[in-house]
Short mmCIF file of C-alpha atoms in Angstrom, two decimals:
data_model
loop_
_atom_site.label_atom_id
_atom_site.label_comp_id
_atom_site.label_asym_id
_atom_site.label_seq_id
_atom_site.Cartn_x
_atom_site.Cartn_y
_atom_site.Cartn_z
CA MET A 77 33.75 -30.40 38.79
CA PRO A 78 32.27 -33.64 37.87
CA TYR A 79 34.05 -36.25 39.48
CA VAL A 80 33.12 -39.79 39.17
CA HIS A 81 34.83 -40.70 43.00
CA GLY A 82 33.23 -38.18 44.65
CA TYR A 83 34.98 -36.35 48.38
CA THR A 84 33.98 -38.10 50.83
CA ASP A 85 35.91 -39.45 53.58
CA ARG A 86 36.03 -42.93 52.95
CA GLU A 87 37.34 -41.52 49.51
CA ILE A 88 39.98 -39.09 51.41
CA ARG A 89 41.16 -42.27 53.22
CA ARG A 90 41.51 -44.14 50.17
CA LEU A 91 43.93 -41.48 48.06
CA MET A 92 45.83 -41.48 51.14
CA GLU A 93 46.22 -45.29 51.54
CA GLN A 94 46.51 -45.59 48.14
CA SER A 95 49.14 -43.12 47.69
CA LEU A 96 51.34 -45.00 50.19
CA ILE A 97 50.92 -48.81 49.16
CA LEU A 98 52.06 -47.70 45.75
CA GLU A 99 54.32 -45.11 46.39
CA ASP A 100 57.51 -46.87 45.45
CA LEU A 101 55.71 -48.34 42.35
CA LEU A 102 54.75 -45.00 41.06
CA HIS A 103 57.43 -42.82 42.19
CA SER A 104 60.40 -44.32 41.39
CA GLY A 105 62.25 -42.90 38.91
CA THR A 106 60.72 -39.60 39.69
CA SER A 107 63.51 -37.49 41.63
CA TYR A 108 63.88 -33.48 41.31
CA PRO A 109 67.20 -31.24 41.50
CA ASP A 110 67.67 -29.16 44.62
CA GLY A 111 66.21 -25.74 43.99
CA SER A 112 63.57 -27.22 41.39
CA ASN A 113 60.63 -25.20 40.69
CA VAL A 114 57.57 -28.19 40.31
CA LEU A 115 54.02 -27.83 39.44
CA GLU A 116 51.75 -30.36 40.72
CA VAL A 117 48.05 -30.26 38.85
CA GLY A 118 44.92 -31.95 40.54
CA CYS A 119 47.04 -32.67 43.86
CA GLY A 120 43.74 -33.28 45.71
CA VAL A 121 43.68 -33.95 48.87
CA GLY A 122 47.54 -33.85 48.71
CA ALA A 123 48.34 -37.84 48.74
CA GLN A 124 50.89 -37.68 46.25
CA THR A 125 52.11 -33.99 46.85
CA LEU A 126 53.08 -35.19 50.49
CA ILE A 127 55.42 -38.17 48.79
CA LEU A 128 56.73 -35.83 46.22
CA SER A 129 57.65 -33.11 48.96
CA ARG A 130 59.24 -36.10 51.32
CA ARG A 131 61.00 -37.38 48.75
CA ASN A 132 62.46 -34.55 46.88
CA PRO A 133 63.01 -31.97 50.19
CA GLY A 134 65.46 -29.54 48.18
CA ALA A 135 62.84 -28.90 45.54
CA PHE A 136 59.72 -26.48 45.61
CA PHE A 137 56.15 -27.76 44.36
CA HIS A 138 53.39 -25.49 43.49
CA ALA A 139 50.47 -27.64 43.92
CA LEU A 140 47.11 -27.08 42.42
CA GLU A 141 43.73 -28.41 42.95
CA ILE A 142 40.27 -27.25 41.38
CA SER A 143 37.94 -28.42 44.64
CA GLU A 144 38.07 -25.87 47.54
CA GLU A 145 37.45 -28.55 49.62
CA SER A 146 40.05 -30.21 48.87
CA ILE A 147 42.59 -28.39 48.85
CA ASN A 148 41.67 -27.01 52.39
CA LYS A 149 42.20 -30.62 53.49
CA ALA A 150 45.61 -30.69 51.73
CA ARG A 151 46.77 -27.76 52.97
CA GLU A 152 45.43 -28.94 56.89
CA LEU A 153 47.67 -31.90 56.09
CA GLY A 154 50.69 -29.99 54.70
CA GLN A 155 50.58 -28.11 58.54
CA ARG A 156 50.31 -30.85 60.08
CA GLU A 157 53.21 -32.65 58.83
CA LYS A 158 55.18 -29.52 59.05
CA ILE A 159 55.73 -29.31 55.12
CA SER A 160 57.41 -26.27 54.21
CA ASN A 161 57.96 -26.75 50.28
CA VAL A 162 54.78 -26.53 48.91
CA GLU A 163 52.34 -23.68 48.19
CA PHE A 164 48.79 -24.80 47.35
CA LYS A 165 46.95 -23.04 45.01
CA HIS A 166 43.00 -23.12 44.36
CA SER A 167 42.03 -22.89 40.80
CA ASP A 168 41.10 -24.49 38.01
CA LEU A 169 43.83 -25.63 35.65
CA PHE A 170 42.19 -24.20 32.72
CA GLU A 171 41.27 -20.86 34.33
CA TYR A 172 44.55 -20.53 35.95
CA ALA A 173 47.03 -17.69 34.61
CA PHE A 174 49.97 -19.63 34.21
CA GLU A 175 53.38 -17.91 33.29
CA PRO A 176 54.79 -19.35 30.34
CA GLU A 177 58.16 -21.20 30.85
CA SER A 178 57.53 -20.88 34.46
CA TYR A 179 58.01 -24.26 35.75
CA ASP A 180 61.07 -26.83 35.62
CA HIS A 181 58.81 -29.59 36.05
CA ILE A 182 55.21 -31.00 36.11
CA PHE A 183 53.54 -33.80 37.75
CA ILE A 184 50.28 -35.20 37.54
CA CYS A 185 49.04 -38.13 38.59
CA PHE A 186 45.23 -39.44 38.49
CA VAL A 187 44.08 -36.02 36.54
CA LEU A 188 43.94 -36.80 33.13
CA GLU A 189 41.57 -39.68 33.55
CA HIS A 190 39.14 -37.06 34.80
CA LEU A 191 39.38 -34.34 32.35
CA CYS A 192 37.32 -34.09 29.03
CA ALA A 193 40.03 -32.70 27.40
CA PRO A 194 43.30 -34.19 28.58
CA GLU A 195 45.22 -32.88 25.42
CA ASP A 196 44.09 -29.18 26.47
CA ALA A 197 45.83 -29.45 29.45
CA LEU A 198 49.12 -31.17 28.12
CA ASN A 199 49.45 -28.08 25.82
CA ILE A 200 48.96 -25.58 28.70
CA PHE A 201 51.82 -27.78 30.48
CA LEU A 202 53.95 -27.49 27.65
CA LYS A 203 53.54 -23.75 27.26
CA THR A 204 54.15 -23.16 30.85
CA LEU A 205 57.52 -25.54 31.53
CA ARG A 206 60.90 -24.14 30.65
CA LYS A 207 62.57 -25.82 28.00
CA GLY A 208 64.39 -28.51 28.66
CA GLY A 209 61.57 -29.26 31.55
CA THR A 210 59.77 -32.68 31.91
CA VAL A 211 55.86 -33.73 32.62
CA THR A 212 55.30 -36.42 34.72
CA VAL A 213 52.07 -38.23 33.46
CA ILE A 214 50.59 -41.08 35.80
CA GLU A 215 47.38 -42.77 34.89
CA GLY A 216 45.75 -45.74 35.68
CA ASP A 217 43.73 -47.78 32.84
CA HIS A 218 40.43 -49.86 34.04
CA GLY A 219 40.83 -51.95 31.38
CA SER A 220 44.28 -53.63 32.62
CA GLY A 221 42.29 -55.02 35.65
CA PHE A 222 41.67 -58.55 36.58
CA TRP A 223 40.65 -60.85 39.40
CA THR A 224 39.77 -64.50 40.42
CA PRO A 225 37.40 -65.49 41.06
CA GLU A 226 35.81 -63.01 38.73
CA THR A 227 32.18 -63.35 39.07
CA PRO A 228 29.55 -61.75 36.72
CA GLU A 229 28.12 -59.37 39.61
CA SER A 230 31.88 -58.45 40.22
CA ARG A 231 32.80 -57.78 36.52
CA LEU A 232 29.76 -55.78 36.48
CA ALA A 233 30.28 -53.58 39.40
CA TRP A 234 34.01 -52.80 37.61
CA GLU A 235 32.15 -51.92 34.43
CA GLY A 236 29.84 -49.72 36.31
CA LEU A 237 32.68 -47.46 37.20
CA ILE A 238 34.22 -47.55 33.73
CA ARG A 239 30.73 -46.71 32.45
CA SER A 240 29.95 -43.98 34.89
CA GLN A 241 33.68 -42.30 34.37
CA ARG A 242 32.38 -42.39 30.41
CA ASP A 243 29.45 -40.65 30.81
CA LEU A 244 31.45 -37.73 32.16
CA GLY A 245 32.78 -37.91 29.24
CA HIS A 246 35.92 -38.71 30.96
CA ASP A 247 38.40 -41.79 29.67
CA PRO A 248 38.94 -44.45 32.62
CA ASN A 249 41.21 -46.37 30.15
CA ILE A 250 43.47 -43.19 29.28
CA GLY A 251 46.63 -45.42 30.68
CA ARG A 252 47.14 -46.99 27.64
CA ARG A 253 47.30 -43.35 25.76
CA VAL A 254 49.61 -42.06 27.67
CA TYR A 255 52.13 -42.32 24.82
CA PRO A 256 50.10 -41.24 22.43
CA LEU A 257 49.12 -38.10 24.11
CA LEU A 258 52.40 -37.57 25.00
CA SER A 259 53.95 -37.58 21.66
CA ALA A 260 50.86 -35.78 19.65
CA SER A 261 51.36 -32.61 22.00
CA ARG A 262 54.66 -32.43 20.92
CA TYR A 263 56.60 -33.70 23.58
CA VAL A 264 59.54 -35.53 23.20
CA VAL A 265 58.63 -38.69 25.08
CA GLN A 266 61.42 -40.26 27.23
CA ASP A 267 59.62 -42.97 28.87
CA VAL A 268 56.39 -44.83 29.00
CA SER A 269 56.57 -47.90 31.06
CA PRO A 270 53.63 -49.98 32.92
CA ARG A 271 53.49 -49.97 36.35
CA TRP A 272 51.69 -53.11 37.48
CA VAL A 273 50.51 -54.51 40.97
CA TYR A 274 49.73 -58.16 40.90
CA ALA A 275 48.96 -60.22 44.26
CA ASP A 276 47.86 -63.51 45.22
CA GLN A 277 47.64 -65.32 48.72
CA SER A 278 51.41 -66.16 48.77
CA ASN A 279 51.52 -61.82 49.60
CA HIS A 280 48.05 -61.78 51.30
CA GLU A 281 49.22 -58.54 52.68
CA LEU A 282 49.90 -57.03 49.46
CA LEU A 283 46.48 -58.69 48.13
CA ASP A 284 44.31 -57.27 51.05
CA GLY A 285 46.01 -53.59 50.68
CA VAL A 286 45.14 -53.45 46.74
CA ILE A 287 41.54 -54.99 47.45
CA ASN A 288 40.50 -53.57 50.38
CA LYS A 289 41.97 -49.86 50.30
CA ILE A 290 42.39 -49.38 46.46
CA ILE A 291 39.99 -51.47 44.48
CA ALA A 292 37.21 -52.24 46.11
CA PRO A 293 36.70 -48.39 47.63
CA MET A 294 37.08 -46.85 44.14
CA VAL A 295 34.45 -48.86 43.00
CA ARG A 296 32.44 -48.01 45.80
CA SER A 297 32.82 -44.62 44.98
CA ALA A 298 31.05 -44.71 42.02
CA GLU A 299 27.59 -45.88 43.72
CA ASN A 300 25.99 -43.11 42.63
CA SER A 301 26.05 -43.05 39.62
CA VAL A 302 25.85 -46.59 38.96
CA LEU A 303 22.66 -47.00 40.68
CA GLY A 304 21.38 -43.47 39.32
CA SER A 305 22.13 -44.39 35.93
CA GLY A 306 20.27 -48.06 36.11
CA TYR A 307 23.39 -50.12 35.11
CA MET A 308 23.09 -51.93 37.85
CA GLU A 309 20.06 -52.93 40.70
CA LYS A 310 21.03 -52.62 43.98
CA ASP A 311 21.21 -55.94 44.71
CA ALA A 312 24.08 -56.73 41.96
CA TRP A 313 25.64 -54.00 42.84
CA ILE A 314 26.08 -55.21 46.78
CA ARG A 315 26.95 -58.53 45.56
CA GLY A 316 29.52 -57.31 43.02
CA LEU A 317 31.42 -55.33 45.86
CA ALA A 318 30.99 -58.09 47.93
CA ASP A 319 32.27 -60.35 45.21
CA ILE A 320 35.32 -57.75 44.98
CA GLU A 321 36.04 -57.59 48.78
CA SER A 322 36.03 -61.47 49.06
CA VAL A 323 38.90 -61.88 46.54
CA ALA A 324 41.18 -60.74 49.17
CA THR A 325 40.26 -63.27 51.65
CA HIS A 326 39.64 -65.89 49.00
CA PRO A 327 42.15 -68.87 48.65
CA GLU A 328 42.19 -68.40 45.15
CA GLY A 329 42.19 -64.78 45.23
CA THR A 330 44.22 -62.98 42.58
CA PHE A 331 44.53 -59.53 41.48
CA PHE A 332 46.10 -57.67 38.38
CA TYR A 333 45.79 -53.76 37.74
CA THR A 334 48.65 -51.68 35.66
CA TRP A 335 49.20 -47.77 35.80
CA PHE A 336 51.30 -46.30 33.02
CA LYS A 337 53.90 -43.49 33.95
CA GLY A 338 55.03 -41.53 31.31
CA VAL A 339 57.76 -38.76 31.05
CA GLY A 340 57.74 -35.80 28.31
CA ILE A 341 60.51 -33.61 27.57
CA LYS A 342 59.74 -30.12 26.30
CA LYS A 343 62.56 -30.00 23.87
CA GLN A 344 61.63 -26.70 21.98
CA GLN A 345 60.29 -23.03 23.17
CA VAL A 346 56.53 -22.94 22.42
CA ILE A 347 54.70 -20.05 21.04
CA MET B 134 42.37 -82.77 20.50
CA PRO B 135 40.34 -79.73 20.45
CA TYR B 136 42.40 -76.75 19.81
CA VAL B 137 41.25 -73.75 19.33
CA HIS B 138 44.55 -72.21 17.18
CA GLY B 139 44.43 -75.44 14.42
CA TYR B 140 47.36 -76.73 13.03
CA THR B 141 48.09 -74.53 9.77
CA ASP B 142 51.04 -73.80 8.34
CA ARG B 143 50.33 -69.90 9.32
CA GLU B 144 50.04 -71.24 12.78
CA ILE B 145 53.51 -73.07 13.32
CA ARG B 146 55.03 -69.79 12.10
CA ARG B 147 53.21 -67.65 14.51
CA LEU B 148 54.40 -70.16 16.91
CA MET B 149 57.88 -70.40 16.10
CA GLU B 150 57.68 -65.94 15.39
CA GLN B 151 56.31 -65.26 18.87
CA SER B 152 58.86 -68.13 20.50
CA LEU B 153 61.98 -66.06 19.83
CA ILE B 154 60.17 -62.71 20.07
CA LEU B 155 59.36 -63.32 23.59
CA GLU B 156 62.49 -65.88 24.31
CA ASP B 157 64.06 -63.23 27.29
CA LEU B 158 60.54 -62.50 28.58
CA LEU B 159 58.93 -65.87 29.11
CA HIS B 160 62.55 -67.70 29.69
CA SER B 161 64.47 -65.63 31.86
CA GLY B 162 64.41 -67.03 35.45
CA THR B 163 64.84 -70.84 33.75
CA SER B 164 67.82 -72.78 33.59
CA TYR B 165 67.91 -76.63 34.33
CA PRO B 166 71.68 -77.86 35.64
CA ASP B 167 73.72 -79.74 33.48
CA GLY B 168 72.43 -83.71 33.89
CA SER B 169 68.83 -82.57 34.44
CA ASN B 170 66.18 -84.70 33.17
CA VAL B 171 63.43 -82.70 32.16
CA LEU B 172 60.10 -83.36 30.91
CA GLU B 173 58.11 -80.72 28.55
CA VAL B 174 54.39 -81.71 27.92
CA GLY B 175 52.59 -80.28 24.91
CA CYS B 176 55.37 -79.18 23.25
CA GLY B 177 54.01 -78.62 19.91
CA VAL B 178 55.53 -78.08 16.86
CA GLY B 179 59.04 -77.37 19.37
CA ALA B 180 58.65 -73.33 19.43
CA GLN B 181 59.54 -73.47 22.91
CA THR B 182 61.93 -76.67 23.25
CA LEU B 183 64.19 -75.36 20.89
CA ILE B 184 65.03 -72.46 23.06
CA LEU B 185 65.09 -75.02 26.34
CA SER B 186 67.71 -77.28 24.00
CA ARG B 187 69.81 -74.27 23.21
CA ARG B 188 69.51 -72.09 26.95
CA ASN B 189 70.68 -75.60 28.58
CA PRO B 190 72.62 -77.68 26.62
CA GLY B 191 73.67 -79.86 29.52
CA ALA B 192 70.03 -80.87 30.20
CA PHE B 193 68.23 -84.13 28.59
CA PHE B 194 64.60 -82.78 27.52
CA HIS B 195 61.64 -85.66 27.20
CA ALA B 196 59.04 -83.83 25.21
CA LEU B 197 55.61 -84.85 24.87
CA GLU B 198 52.93 -83.73 22.30
CA ILE B 199 49.32 -85.40 21.49
CA SER B 200 49.37 -83.98 17.87
CA GLU B 201 51.13 -86.30 15.80
CA GLU B 202 51.60 -83.83 12.86
CA SER B 203 52.98 -81.33 15.53
CA ILE B 204 55.63 -83.73 16.74
CA ASN B 205 56.28 -84.86 13.96
CA LYS B 206 57.41 -81.07 12.27
CA ALA B 207 59.27 -80.53 15.95
CA ARG B 208 61.43 -83.41 15.13
CA GLU B 209 62.04 -82.40 11.34
CA LEU B 210 63.09 -79.06 13.32
CA GLY B 211 65.37 -81.05 15.66
CA GLN B 212 67.07 -82.64 13.21
CA ARG B 213 67.55 -79.51 10.98
CA GLU B 214 68.65 -77.67 14.39
CA LYS B 215 71.20 -80.61 15.04
CA ILE B 216 69.52 -81.16 18.47
CA SER B 217 71.24 -83.80 20.48
CA ASN B 218 69.52 -83.60 24.02
CA VAL B 219 65.83 -83.87 23.47
CA GLU B 220 63.79 -87.00 22.65
CA PHE B 221 59.83 -86.16 21.19
CA LYS B 222 57.38 -88.62 22.08
CA HIS B 223 54.09 -88.30 20.54
CA SER B 224 51.44 -88.99 23.50
CA ASP B 225 48.60 -88.13 25.07
CA LEU B 226 49.47 -86.86 28.40
CA PHE B 227 46.55 -88.25 30.05
CA GLU B 228 46.97 -91.62 28.26
CA TYR B 229 51.14 -91.76 28.70
CA ALA B 230 52.64 -94.33 31.75
CA PHE B 231 54.90 -91.61 33.63
CA GLU B 232 56.94 -93.26 35.89
CA PRO B 233 56.39 -91.80 39.38
CA GLU B 234 59.26 -89.79 40.48
CA SER B 235 61.25 -89.76 37.06
CA TYR B 236 61.82 -86.36 36.26
CA ASP B 237 63.96 -83.66 38.02
CA HIS B 238 61.87 -80.60 36.14
CA ILE B 239 58.55 -80.38 34.53
CA PHE B 240 58.20 -77.53 31.65
CA ILE B 241 55.04 -76.40 30.62
CA CYS B 242 54.08 -73.26 28.48
CA PHE B 243 50.94 -72.65 26.76
CA VAL B 244 49.27 -76.06 27.62
CA LEU B 245 47.15 -75.69 30.69
CA GLU B 246 44.68 -72.97 28.91
CA HIS B 247 44.06 -75.77 26.07
CA LEU B 248 42.99 -78.34 28.76
CA CYS B 249 39.59 -79.09 30.11
CA ALA B 250 40.88 -80.21 33.43
CA PRO B 251 44.35 -78.07 33.68
CA GLU B 252 44.35 -79.32 37.93
CA ASP B 253 44.52 -83.18 36.51
CA ALA B 254 47.39 -82.18 34.54
CA LEU B 255 49.30 -80.60 37.48
CA ASN B 256 48.65 -83.83 39.40
CA ILE B 257 50.08 -86.15 37.33
CA PHE B 258 53.31 -83.91 36.99
CA LEU B 259 53.55 -83.87 40.81
CA LYS B 260 53.35 -87.68 40.95
CA THR B 261 56.46 -87.85 38.29
CA LEU B 262 58.16 -85.16 39.64
CA ARG B 263 61.56 -86.23 41.55
CA LYS B 264 60.90 -84.71 45.44
CA GLY B 265 62.66 -81.37 45.49
CA GLY B 266 61.49 -80.80 41.63
CA THR B 267 60.14 -77.97 40.07
CA VAL B 268 57.13 -77.67 37.55
CA THR B 269 57.41 -74.39 35.32
CA VAL B 270 54.27 -73.31 34.08
CA ILE B 271 54.05 -70.09 31.36
CA GLU B 272 50.29 -69.21 30.82
CA GLY B 273 48.74 -66.19 28.71
CA ASP B 274 45.88 -64.17 30.03
CA HIS B 275 43.84 -63.25 27.44
CA GLY B 276 41.55 -60.96 29.86
CA SER B 277 44.92 -58.78 30.34
CA GLY B 278 44.93 -57.73 26.34
CA PHE B 279 44.23 -54.33 25.47
CA TRP B 280 45.42 -51.56 22.87
CA THR B 281 44.95 -48.13 21.22
CA PRO B 282 42.68 -47.08 19.08
CA GLU B 283 40.19 -49.95 20.22
CA THR B 284 37.07 -50.03 17.70
CA PRO B 285 34.41 -51.72 18.93
CA GLU B 286 35.07 -54.70 16.15
CA SER B 287 38.60 -55.36 17.60
CA ARG B 288 37.56 -56.14 21.13
CA LEU B 289 34.86 -58.18 19.44
CA ALA B 290 37.41 -60.33 17.44
CA TRP B 291 39.41 -60.39 20.66
CA GLU B 292 36.42 -61.40 22.16
CA GLY B 293 35.48 -64.14 19.79
CA LEU B 294 38.73 -65.77 20.72
CA ILE B 295 38.07 -66.20 24.00
CA ARG B 296 34.43 -67.11 23.79
CA SER B 297 35.80 -69.65 21.10
CA GLN B 298 38.04 -71.18 23.75
CA ARG B 299 35.78 -71.24 26.22
CA ASP B 300 33.47 -73.27 24.24
CA LEU B 301 36.22 -75.96 23.96
CA GLY B 302 35.91 -76.09 27.81
CA HIS B 303 39.29 -74.67 28.09
CA ASP B 304 40.20 -71.25 30.10
CA PRO B 305 41.56 -68.37 27.62
CA ASN B 306 41.83 -66.31 31.22
CA ILE B 307 44.08 -69.20 33.07
CA GLY B 308 46.99 -66.95 33.85
CA ARG B 309 45.59 -65.31 36.38
CA ARG B 310 45.11 -68.90 38.20
CA VAL B 311 48.34 -69.91 37.40
CA TYR B 312 49.05 -69.65 41.42
CA PRO B 313 45.88 -71.02 42.78
CA LEU B 314 46.28 -73.49 40.41
CA LEU B 315 49.86 -74.85 41.63
CA SER B 316 48.69 -74.01 45.25
CA ALA B 317 45.35 -76.25 45.08
CA SER B 318 47.93 -79.33 43.58
CA ARG B 319 50.48 -79.16 46.39
CA TYR B 320 53.09 -77.65 45.10
CA VAL B 321 55.14 -74.78 47.65
CA VAL B 322 54.73 -72.27 45.19
CA GLN B 323 58.12 -70.50 44.73
CA ASP B 324 57.17 -67.88 42.81
CA VAL B 325 54.78 -65.91 40.23
CA SER B 326 54.99 -63.22 37.98
CA PRO B 327 53.42 -61.24 35.37
CA ARG B 328 55.59 -61.60 31.97
CA TRP B 329 54.14 -58.47 30.45
CA VAL B 330 54.55 -56.96 26.88
CA TYR B 331 53.77 -53.34 26.43
CA ALA B 332 54.77 -51.50 22.92
CA ASP B 333 53.87 -48.05 21.22
CA GLN B 334 55.71 -46.42 18.60
CA SER B 335 58.38 -45.28 20.28
CA ASN B 336 59.64 -49.33 19.60
CA HIS B 337 57.67 -49.79 16.53
CA GLU B 338 59.54 -53.04 15.64
CA LEU B 339 58.23 -54.38 19.03
CA LEU B 340 54.76 -53.52 18.43
CA ASP B 341 54.78 -54.74 14.90
CA GLY B 342 56.06 -58.08 15.84
CA VAL B 343 53.71 -58.30 18.73
CA ILE B 344 50.92 -57.27 16.87
CA ASN B 345 51.54 -59.07 13.23
CA LYS B 346 53.63 -61.91 14.68
CA ILE B 347 51.53 -63.04 17.71
CA ILE B 348 48.39 -61.31 18.58
CA ALA B 349 46.81 -61.07 14.76
CA PRO B 350 47.44 -64.48 13.47
CA MET B 351 46.44 -65.67 17.17
CA VAL B 352 42.87 -64.16 16.96
CA ARG B 353 42.76 -65.35 12.95
CA SER B 354 43.31 -68.57 14.02
CA ALA B 355 40.24 -68.92 15.90
CA GLU B 356 38.14 -67.45 12.58
CA ASN B 357 36.32 -71.02 11.64
CA SER B 358 34.98 -71.42 15.17
CA VAL B 359 34.17 -67.52 15.86
CA LEU B 360 32.69 -67.65 12.31
CA GLY B 361 30.81 -70.78 12.46
CA SER B 362 29.25 -70.64 16.25
CA GLY B 363 27.95 -66.93 14.62
CA TYR B 364 29.50 -64.63 17.13
CA MET B 365 30.45 -62.71 14.61
CA GLU B 366 29.60 -61.42 10.88
CA LYS B 367 32.24 -62.03 8.67
CA ASP B 368 32.13 -58.32 7.59
CA ALA B 369 32.57 -57.34 11.34
CA TRP B 370 35.32 -60.08 11.89
CA ILE B 371 37.53 -58.80 8.80
CA ARG B 372 37.06 -55.58 9.99
CA GLY B 373 38.04 -56.47 13.74
CA LEU B 374 41.36 -58.16 12.59
CA ALA B 375 42.24 -55.12 10.26
CA ASP B 376 41.32 -52.88 12.96
CA ILE B 377 43.78 -55.09 15.53
CA GLU B 378 46.43 -55.51 12.56
CA SER B 379 46.08 -51.25 12.04
CA VAL B 380 47.61 -50.72 15.54
CA ALA B 381 50.73 -51.83 14.42
CA THR B 382 51.24 -49.02 12.11
CA HIS B 383 48.70 -46.19 14.10
CA PRO B 384 50.15 -43.25 15.45
CA GLU B 385 48.39 -43.68 18.54
CA GLY B 386 49.18 -47.69 18.35
CA THR B 387 49.44 -49.41 21.86
CA PHE B 388 49.26 -52.67 22.96
CA PHE B 389 49.47 -54.68 26.38
CA TYR B 390 49.42 -58.21 27.12
CA THR B 391 50.56 -60.36 30.01
CA TRP B 392 51.59 -63.82 30.64
CA PHE B 393 51.95 -65.48 33.74
CA LYS B 394 54.94 -67.90 34.85
CA GLY B 395 54.87 -69.47 37.47
CA VAL B 396 57.12 -71.78 39.40
CA GLY B 397 56.22 -75.13 42.03
CA ILE B 398 58.10 -77.45 44.09
CA LYS B 399 57.56 -80.68 45.04
CA LYS B 400 58.46 -80.60 48.44
CA GLN B 401 57.29 -84.11 49.80
CA GLN B 402 56.77 -87.35 48.15
CA VAL B 403 53.26 -87.95 46.62
CA ILE B 404 51.11 -91.42 46.84
#
């Protein structure tokens, strides 16, 4: 599957570190009752799955992932962490034979932004959810990111990530669409909330974590497509990335970004 | 003073309506003890002053404003609302003979974004504050705004406002700089927090209020400079504004924007 961030070891590290830095921000408000049967779609290397499993020890998780390499990493991790309430499945969500009304809840995080047809995924989820079940959707919005000092090259590098993701037919600014997407897919929307991170030098550790463990590696992961498409010359790209990294140490460094978390309920049976 | 939003009746209405819609968002956390002597700089037509006066009936406010027309409106309003704890003064903050250490607290809202030298203003405030006093700064960040559906013309119109403000030597994205500005001006920064608004059709009243009482009129206020500078053709500008307005009624309409509120403390005497 074309995926803007690729599948390198550096990217796996980013996903794991990111998930821990953002755990409270993104997972607060999500708790699954004991005995729930929960589907996670697009679990990747298991970054969110591990957190779900730990925070909801009485629930059982079916974690689906399209990349064989990623799901193998997720399985390894699950074994290493002695996780017993997750079953990992290697499959494309658009190919998988979901049984109707078979899951109590569905969780997807950073997945719709990488699909050409997020609406189709939400429709599949609606069918495989039990009546009264919920889908929890967490997506970023790259249009929400800004920082100081914002040099032209750092902005261009950021735009390079956005354009590379758009070139794949995906929406890097999908966060703002979580409400309309859920609503149009016949979920009753319980809540959509921005989940934002703001950091400045009064909290250097957070600023450094967000910049150097999440944002800079995320932008860097698009290097091949940014340079390959000719959006930026290599020199400008290198300067842009260095400028983003320097936000963490610059006395005037600040950073803001928001994800959106939405919960939709399946209120009635769907044919 | 060159001021991107101008001084029309429509603009006065926007400022008053905006202040009420955003009152809790922006004023929460601000309370001045009885007997405090508080300076508000750049009070305009008194939109924030009225709220300060009502929420802090035991404090006394000195409200300064550079535009004679605006301060006259503010005075009228004060009389109509029978406000007794505010004294309005017509003056340029850079000309006014502030007495050193004469105010307990200072409040400025949507002011630094309209100055060529916000640092100089913060330095003046530092001198006229009593030791232990606070400055409260509330500023927007136009780089934080995004919406659905985001048409190219609606984005261009928004960028037109930003460019017009920049052309005056002012920083429409100053919100992200509140922390570094306070910090560089030798305040001890107590807190800087994003104060965001997000609205979708699940809260139509909020979405409509934000779009039609704050955002669209704010963009429209820059019409003369956007068209005068040639950033946009009139047709595109009209379409852009209409597209922004239609966010309020569009089934997929969503809007996000964040202001930043910072509080700095004067910890030691300044020579």
